[in-house]
Amino acid sequence: SSKLRDTAVVENERYIEYDATGAIKGAPKAATTSKYPEDILINNHTSVWGSWWANFEWGYACCHSLVKNSYCTGEEGKKAFEEASHARVGGELEETSSSRAIGWERDNIDAATQADKGSTLKDEIHVEAKGDGVSKKRTLTEMKGGVSEEELEAYKKSRAVADDPMANFLGKDELVHC
């Protein structure tokens, strides 16, 4: 009979209430810990790996280094990263284009003085752009004005379809003898 007593279910009148996750209500929550070491600073870094994100890559926020386990370069590393990204995206070209923009402003001022002499600024710039033959882009006024029937016909004639067997004979008035 003693064996039966040991295997019997022990009843308890203590009431325990559980929440939706299965944890006991009112019990202190245990802090979750990671199996990986956290907040370990290595190689003179003041931030951890993955504390900075740039160009779809992780890095160190203290020096903007994208190389894991690299030595921290501090503020000089940030400056070097900014200069490298500036050069990579063509920042040097922007600086030269700004000097060109100043040159364009001078040309526009010269054109404006010529406008006082009888020619308009729009015509002068339009003639310069068309005279080069380099720019085939339409001006803003042409784009806002829409496409006329003459322009559409000229476009259709200038566009030769590669599959058209008669494309070689366009504009010729000769008879073809087979």
PDB file of C-alpha atoms in Angstrom, residues 2-174:
ATOM      1  CA  SER A   2       2.942   2.359   0.498  1.00  0.00           C
ATOM      2  CA  LYS A   3       3.867   1.950  -3.158  1.00  0.00           C
ATOM      3  CA  LEU A   4       0.421   3.068  -4.180  1.00  0.00           C
ATOM      4  CA  ARG A   5       0.664   6.128  -2.013  1.00  0.00           C
ATOM      5  CA  ASP A   6       3.965   7.180  -3.660  1.00  0.00           C
ATOM      6  CA  THR A   7       2.596   6.815  -7.197  1.00  0.00           C
ATOM      7  CA  ALA A   8      -0.712   8.471  -6.495  1.00  0.00           C
ATOM      8  CA  VAL A   9      -1.358  11.969  -7.802  1.00  0.00           C
ATOM      9  CA  VAL A  10      -0.828  14.478  -5.097  1.00  0.00           C
ATOM     10  CA  GLU A  11      -3.593  17.000  -4.983  1.00  0.00           C
ATOM     11  CA  ASN A  12      -2.912  20.629  -4.368  1.00  0.00           C
ATOM     12  CA  GLU A  13      -5.373  23.345  -3.561  1.00  0.00           C
ATOM     13  CA  ARG A  14      -3.019  26.126  -4.619  1.00  0.00           C
ATOM     14  CA  TYR A  15      -4.591  28.117  -7.507  1.00  0.00           C
ATOM     15  CA  ILE A  16      -2.240  29.044 -10.380  1.00  0.00           C
ATOM     16  CA  GLU A  17      -3.331  31.167 -13.313  1.00  0.00           C
ATOM     17  CA  TYR A  18      -1.526  31.084 -16.674  1.00  0.00           C
ATOM     18  CA  ASP A  19      -1.443  33.680 -19.452  1.00  0.00           C
ATOM     19  CA  ALA A  20      -1.844  33.061 -23.200  1.00  0.00           C
ATOM     20  CA  THR A  21       1.836  32.189 -23.678  1.00  0.00           C
ATOM     21  CA  GLY A  22       1.765  29.528 -20.976  1.00  0.00           C
ATOM     22  CA  ALA A  23       3.742  31.473 -18.396  1.00  0.00           C
ATOM     23  CA  ILE A  24       2.501  31.856 -14.845  1.00  0.00           C
ATOM     24  CA  LYS A  25       0.736  35.175 -14.334  1.00  0.00           C
ATOM     25  CA  GLY A  26       2.510  37.454 -11.890  1.00  0.00           C
ATOM     26  CA  ALA A  27       5.765  35.479 -11.931  1.00  0.00           C
ATOM     27  CA  PRO A  28       8.954  37.457 -12.657  1.00  0.00           C
ATOM     28  CA  LYS A  29      10.015  37.103 -16.254  1.00  0.00           C
ATOM     29  CA  ALA A  30      13.413  35.571 -16.841  1.00  0.00           C
ATOM     30  CA  ALA A  31      15.778  37.702 -18.901  1.00  0.00           C
ATOM     31  CA  THR A  32      16.509  36.157 -22.282  1.00  0.00           C
ATOM     32  CA  THR A  33      20.162  35.534 -22.933  1.00  0.00           C
ATOM     33  CA  SER A  34      21.950  34.824 -26.160  1.00  0.00           C
ATOM     34  CA  LYS A  35      24.306  31.947 -26.661  1.00  0.00           C
ATOM     35  CA  TYR A  36      26.652  34.412 -28.404  1.00  0.00           C
ATOM     36  CA  PRO A  37      28.814  36.942 -26.535  1.00  0.00           C
ATOM     37  CA  GLU A  38      27.398  40.458 -26.737  1.00  0.00           C
ATOM     38  CA  ASP A  39      28.836  43.974 -26.399  1.00  0.00           C
ATOM     39  CA  ILE A  40      32.443  42.855 -26.701  1.00  0.00           C
ATOM     40  CA  LEU A  41      34.606  45.653 -28.116  1.00  0.00           C
ATOM     41  CA  ILE A  42      37.695  44.508 -29.992  1.00  0.00           C
ATOM     42  CA  ASN A  43      40.609  46.201 -31.795  1.00  0.00           C
ATOM     43  CA  ASN A  44      40.140  49.608 -30.125  1.00  0.00           C
ATOM     44  CA  HIS A  45      36.553  50.007 -31.429  1.00  0.00           C
ATOM     45  CA  THR A  46      34.088  51.992 -29.342  1.00  0.00           C
ATOM     46  CA  SER A  47      31.060  50.313 -30.947  1.00  0.00           C
ATOM     47  CA  VAL A  48      30.207  46.753 -31.841  1.00  0.00           C
ATOM     48  CA  TRP A  49      30.178  45.138 -35.270  1.00  0.00           C
ATOM     49  CA  GLY A  50      26.827  45.695 -36.954  1.00  0.00           C
ATOM     50  CA  SER A  51      26.160  49.036 -35.294  1.00  0.00           C
ATOM     51  CA  TRP A  52      26.354  50.823 -38.642  1.00  0.00           C
ATOM     52  CA  TRP A  53      24.695  50.132 -42.013  1.00  0.00           C
ATOM     53  CA  ALA A  54      25.707  51.662 -45.357  1.00  0.00           C
ATOM     54  CA  ASN A  55      25.209  50.548 -48.962  1.00  0.00           C
ATOM     55  CA  PHE A  56      23.653  47.253 -47.871  1.00  0.00           C
ATOM     56  CA  GLU A  57      26.671  46.371 -45.720  1.00  0.00           C
ATOM     57  CA  TRP A  58      27.216  46.194 -41.963  1.00  0.00           C
ATOM     58  CA  GLY A  59      30.103  47.872 -40.205  1.00  0.00           C
ATOM     59  CA  TYR A  60      31.382  49.690 -37.124  1.00  0.00           C
ATOM     60  CA  ALA A  61      29.672  52.985 -36.238  1.00  0.00           C
ATOM     61  CA  CYS A  62      32.794  54.398 -34.576  1.00  0.00           C
ATOM     62  CA  CYS A  63      34.960  54.475 -37.728  1.00  0.00           C
ATOM     63  CA  HIS A  64      32.537  53.446 -40.535  1.00  0.00           C
ATOM     64  CA  SER A  65      34.708  50.446 -41.328  1.00  0.00           C
ATOM     65  CA  LEU A  66      32.960  47.721 -43.291  1.00  0.00           C
ATOM     66  CA  VAL A  67      35.654  45.115 -42.597  1.00  0.00           C
ATOM     67  CA  LYS A  68      34.930  42.872 -39.613  1.00  0.00           C
ATOM     68  CA  ASN A  69      37.755  42.469 -37.065  1.00  0.00           C
ATOM     69  CA  SER A  70      39.578  45.495 -38.510  1.00  0.00           C
ATOM     70  CA  TYR A  71      41.449  47.978 -36.328  1.00  0.00           C
ATOM     71  CA  CYS A  72      39.527  51.143 -35.422  1.00  0.00           C
ATOM     72  CA  THR A  73      40.690  54.263 -37.240  1.00  0.00           C
ATOM     73  CA  GLY A  74      38.305  56.662 -35.478  1.00  0.00           C
ATOM     74  CA  GLU A  75      37.419  60.019 -37.005  1.00  0.00           C
ATOM     75  CA  GLU A  76      40.101  59.691 -39.698  1.00  0.00           C
ATOM     76  CA  GLY A  77      38.405  56.497 -40.822  1.00  0.00           C
ATOM     77  CA  LYS A  78      35.078  58.310 -41.077  1.00  0.00           C
ATOM     78  CA  LYS A  79      36.683  61.063 -43.171  1.00  0.00           C
ATOM     79  CA  ALA A  80      38.386  58.490 -45.410  1.00  0.00           C
ATOM     80  CA  PHE A  81      35.094  56.628 -45.876  1.00  0.00           C
ATOM     81  CA  GLU A  82      33.287  59.848 -46.807  1.00  0.00           C
ATOM     82  CA  GLU A  83      36.006  60.796 -49.307  1.00  0.00           C
ATOM     83  CA  ALA A  84      35.949  57.310 -50.842  1.00  0.00           C
ATOM     84  CA  SER A  85      32.170  57.303 -51.194  1.00  0.00           C
ATOM     85  CA  HIS A  86      32.298  60.861 -52.549  1.00  0.00           C
ATOM     86  CA  ALA A  87      34.805  59.781 -55.201  1.00  0.00           C
ATOM     87  CA  ARG A  88      32.893  56.570 -55.927  1.00  0.00           C
ATOM     88  CA  VAL A  89      29.613  58.322 -56.708  1.00  0.00           C
ATOM     89  CA  GLY A  90      31.284  61.010 -58.807  1.00  0.00           C
ATOM     90  CA  GLY A  91      31.501  63.852 -56.309  1.00  0.00           C
ATOM     91  CA  GLU A  92      34.595  65.142 -58.071  1.00  0.00           C
ATOM     92  CA  LEU A  93      32.576  65.378 -61.261  1.00  0.00           C
ATOM     93  CA  GLU A  94      29.942  67.422 -59.449  1.00  0.00           C
ATOM     94  CA  GLU A  95      32.613  69.905 -58.422  1.00  0.00           C
ATOM     95  CA  THR A  96      33.786  70.296 -62.022  1.00  0.00           C
ATOM     96  CA  SER A  97      30.204  70.533 -63.262  1.00  0.00           C
ATOM     97  CA  SER A  98      29.563  73.338 -60.791  1.00  0.00           C
ATOM     98  CA  SER A  99      32.478  75.237 -62.323  1.00  0.00           C
ATOM     99  CA  ARG A 100      30.958  74.534 -65.739  1.00  0.00           C
ATOM    100  CA  ALA A 101      27.630  75.829 -64.449  1.00  0.00           C
ATOM    101  CA  ILE A 102      29.369  79.071 -63.579  1.00  0.00           C
ATOM    102  CA  GLY A 103      30.648  79.158 -67.146  1.00  0.00           C
ATOM    103  CA  TRP A 104      27.096  78.594 -68.431  1.00  0.00           C
ATOM    104  CA  GLU A 105      25.878  81.484 -66.283  1.00  0.00           C
ATOM    105  CA  ARG A 106      28.526  83.700 -67.871  1.00  0.00           C
ATOM    106  CA  ASP A 107      27.415  82.554 -71.316  1.00  0.00           C
ATOM    107  CA  ASN A 108      23.809  83.274 -70.387  1.00  0.00           C
ATOM    108  CA  ILE A 109      24.779  86.751 -69.213  1.00  0.00           C
ATOM    109  CA  ASP A 110      26.608  87.324 -72.514  1.00  0.00           C
ATOM    110  CA  ALA A 111      23.565  86.019 -74.386  1.00  0.00           C
ATOM    111  CA  ALA A 112      21.325  88.312 -72.352  1.00  0.00           C
ATOM    112  CA  THR A 113      23.410  91.310 -73.376  1.00  0.00           C
ATOM    113  CA  GLN A 114      23.065  90.163 -76.984  1.00  0.00           C
ATOM    114  CA  ALA A 115      19.320  89.906 -76.435  1.00  0.00           C
ATOM    115  CA  ASP A 116      19.276  93.614 -75.796  1.00  0.00           C
ATOM    116  CA  LYS A 117      20.886  94.081 -79.201  1.00  0.00           C
ATOM    117  CA  GLY A 118      17.999  92.433 -81.011  1.00  0.00           C
ATOM    118  CA  SER A 119      18.164  88.661 -80.627  1.00  0.00           C
ATOM    119  CA  THR A 120      16.305  86.763 -77.951  1.00  0.00           C
ATOM    120  CA  LEU A 121      17.960  84.580 -75.337  1.00  0.00           C
ATOM    121  CA  LYS A 122      15.834  81.565 -76.241  1.00  0.00           C
ATOM    122  CA  ASP A 123      16.782  81.701 -79.903  1.00  0.00           C
ATOM    123  CA  GLU A 124      20.471  82.115 -79.079  1.00  0.00           C
ATOM    124  CA  ILE A 125      20.597  79.130 -76.740  1.00  0.00           C
ATOM    125  CA  HIS A 126      18.439  77.060 -79.125  1.00  0.00           C
ATOM    126  CA  VAL A 127      20.757  77.851 -82.045  1.00  0.00           C
ATOM    127  CA  GLU A 128      23.832  76.985 -79.978  1.00  0.00           C
ATOM    128  CA  ALA A 129      22.320  73.665 -78.910  1.00  0.00           C
ATOM    129  CA  LYS A 130      21.180  72.746 -82.432  1.00  0.00           C
ATOM    130  CA  GLY A 131      24.395  74.010 -84.014  1.00  0.00           C
ATOM    131  CA  ASP A 132      26.523  71.491 -82.118  1.00  0.00           C
ATOM    132  CA  GLY A 133      24.580  68.540 -83.466  1.00  0.00           C
ATOM    133  CA  VAL A 134      25.514  66.707 -80.262  1.00  0.00           C
ATOM    134  CA  SER A 135      22.316  67.264 -78.304  1.00  0.00           C
ATOM    135  CA  LYS A 136      19.244  65.552 -79.721  1.00  0.00           C
ATOM    136  CA  LYS A 137      17.127  66.265 -76.648  1.00  0.00           C
ATOM    137  CA  ARG A 138      14.057  68.400 -76.990  1.00  0.00           C
ATOM    138  CA  THR A 139      13.841  71.669 -75.119  1.00  0.00           C
ATOM    139  CA  LEU A 140      11.318  72.228 -72.370  1.00  0.00           C
ATOM    140  CA  THR A 141       9.070  74.353 -74.567  1.00  0.00           C
ATOM    141  CA  GLU A 142       9.079  71.680 -77.288  1.00  0.00           C
ATOM    142  CA  MET A 143       8.145  69.022 -74.741  1.00  0.00           C
ATOM    143  CA  LYS A 144       5.293  71.085 -73.298  1.00  0.00           C
ATOM    144  CA  GLY A 145       3.994  71.961 -76.748  1.00  0.00           C
ATOM    145  CA  GLY A 146       3.440  68.328 -77.710  1.00  0.00           C
ATOM    146  CA  VAL A 147       4.289  66.595 -80.957  1.00  0.00           C
ATOM    147  CA  SER A 148       3.077  68.027 -84.236  1.00  0.00           C
ATOM    148  CA  GLU A 149       2.065  65.890 -87.210  1.00  0.00           C
ATOM    149  CA  GLU A 150       5.150  66.961 -89.166  1.00  0.00           C
ATOM    150  CA  GLU A 151       7.457  65.888 -86.318  1.00  0.00           C
ATOM    151  CA  LEU A 152       5.666  62.548 -86.059  1.00  0.00           C
ATOM    152  CA  GLU A 153       5.992  61.933 -89.813  1.00  0.00           C
ATOM    153  CA  ALA A 154       9.689  62.854 -89.696  1.00  0.00           C
ATOM    154  CA  TYR A 155      10.191  60.441 -86.798  1.00  0.00           C
ATOM    155  CA  LYS A 156       8.408  57.609 -88.612  1.00  0.00           C
ATOM    156  CA  LYS A 157      10.477  58.184 -91.748  1.00  0.00           C
ATOM    157  CA  SER A 158      13.743  58.339 -89.844  1.00  0.00           C
ATOM    158  CA  ARG A 159      13.039  55.107 -88.010  1.00  0.00           C
ATOM    159  CA  ALA A 160      13.821  52.191 -90.298  1.00  0.00           C
ATOM    160  CA  VAL A 161      12.360  48.837 -89.327  1.00  0.00           C
ATOM    161  CA  ALA A 162      14.972  46.086 -89.537  1.00  0.00           C
ATOM    162  CA  ASP A 163      12.445  43.416 -90.496  1.00  0.00           C
ATOM    163  CA  ASP A 164      11.146  45.365 -93.466  1.00  0.00           C
ATOM    164  CA  PRO A 165      12.498  43.796 -96.697  1.00  0.00           C
ATOM    165  CA  MET A 166      11.581  46.923 -98.645  1.00  0.00           C
ATOM    166  CA  ALA A 167      13.522  49.297 -96.351  1.00  0.00           C
ATOM    167  CA  ASN A 168      16.478  49.335 -98.777  1.00  0.00           C
ATOM    168  CA  PHE A 169      14.250  50.638-101.557  1.00  0.00           C
ATOM    169  CA  LEU A 170      12.779  53.597 -99.688  1.00  0.00           C
ATOM    170  CA  GLY A 171      13.409  56.858-101.539  1.00  0.00           C
ATOM    171  CA  LYS A 172      14.606  55.165-104.752  1.00  0.00           C
ATOM    172  CA  ASP A 173      12.685  55.486-107.971  1.00  0.00           C
ATOM    173  CA  GLU A 174      14.454  52.635-109.786  1.00  0.00           C
TER     174      GLU A 174
END
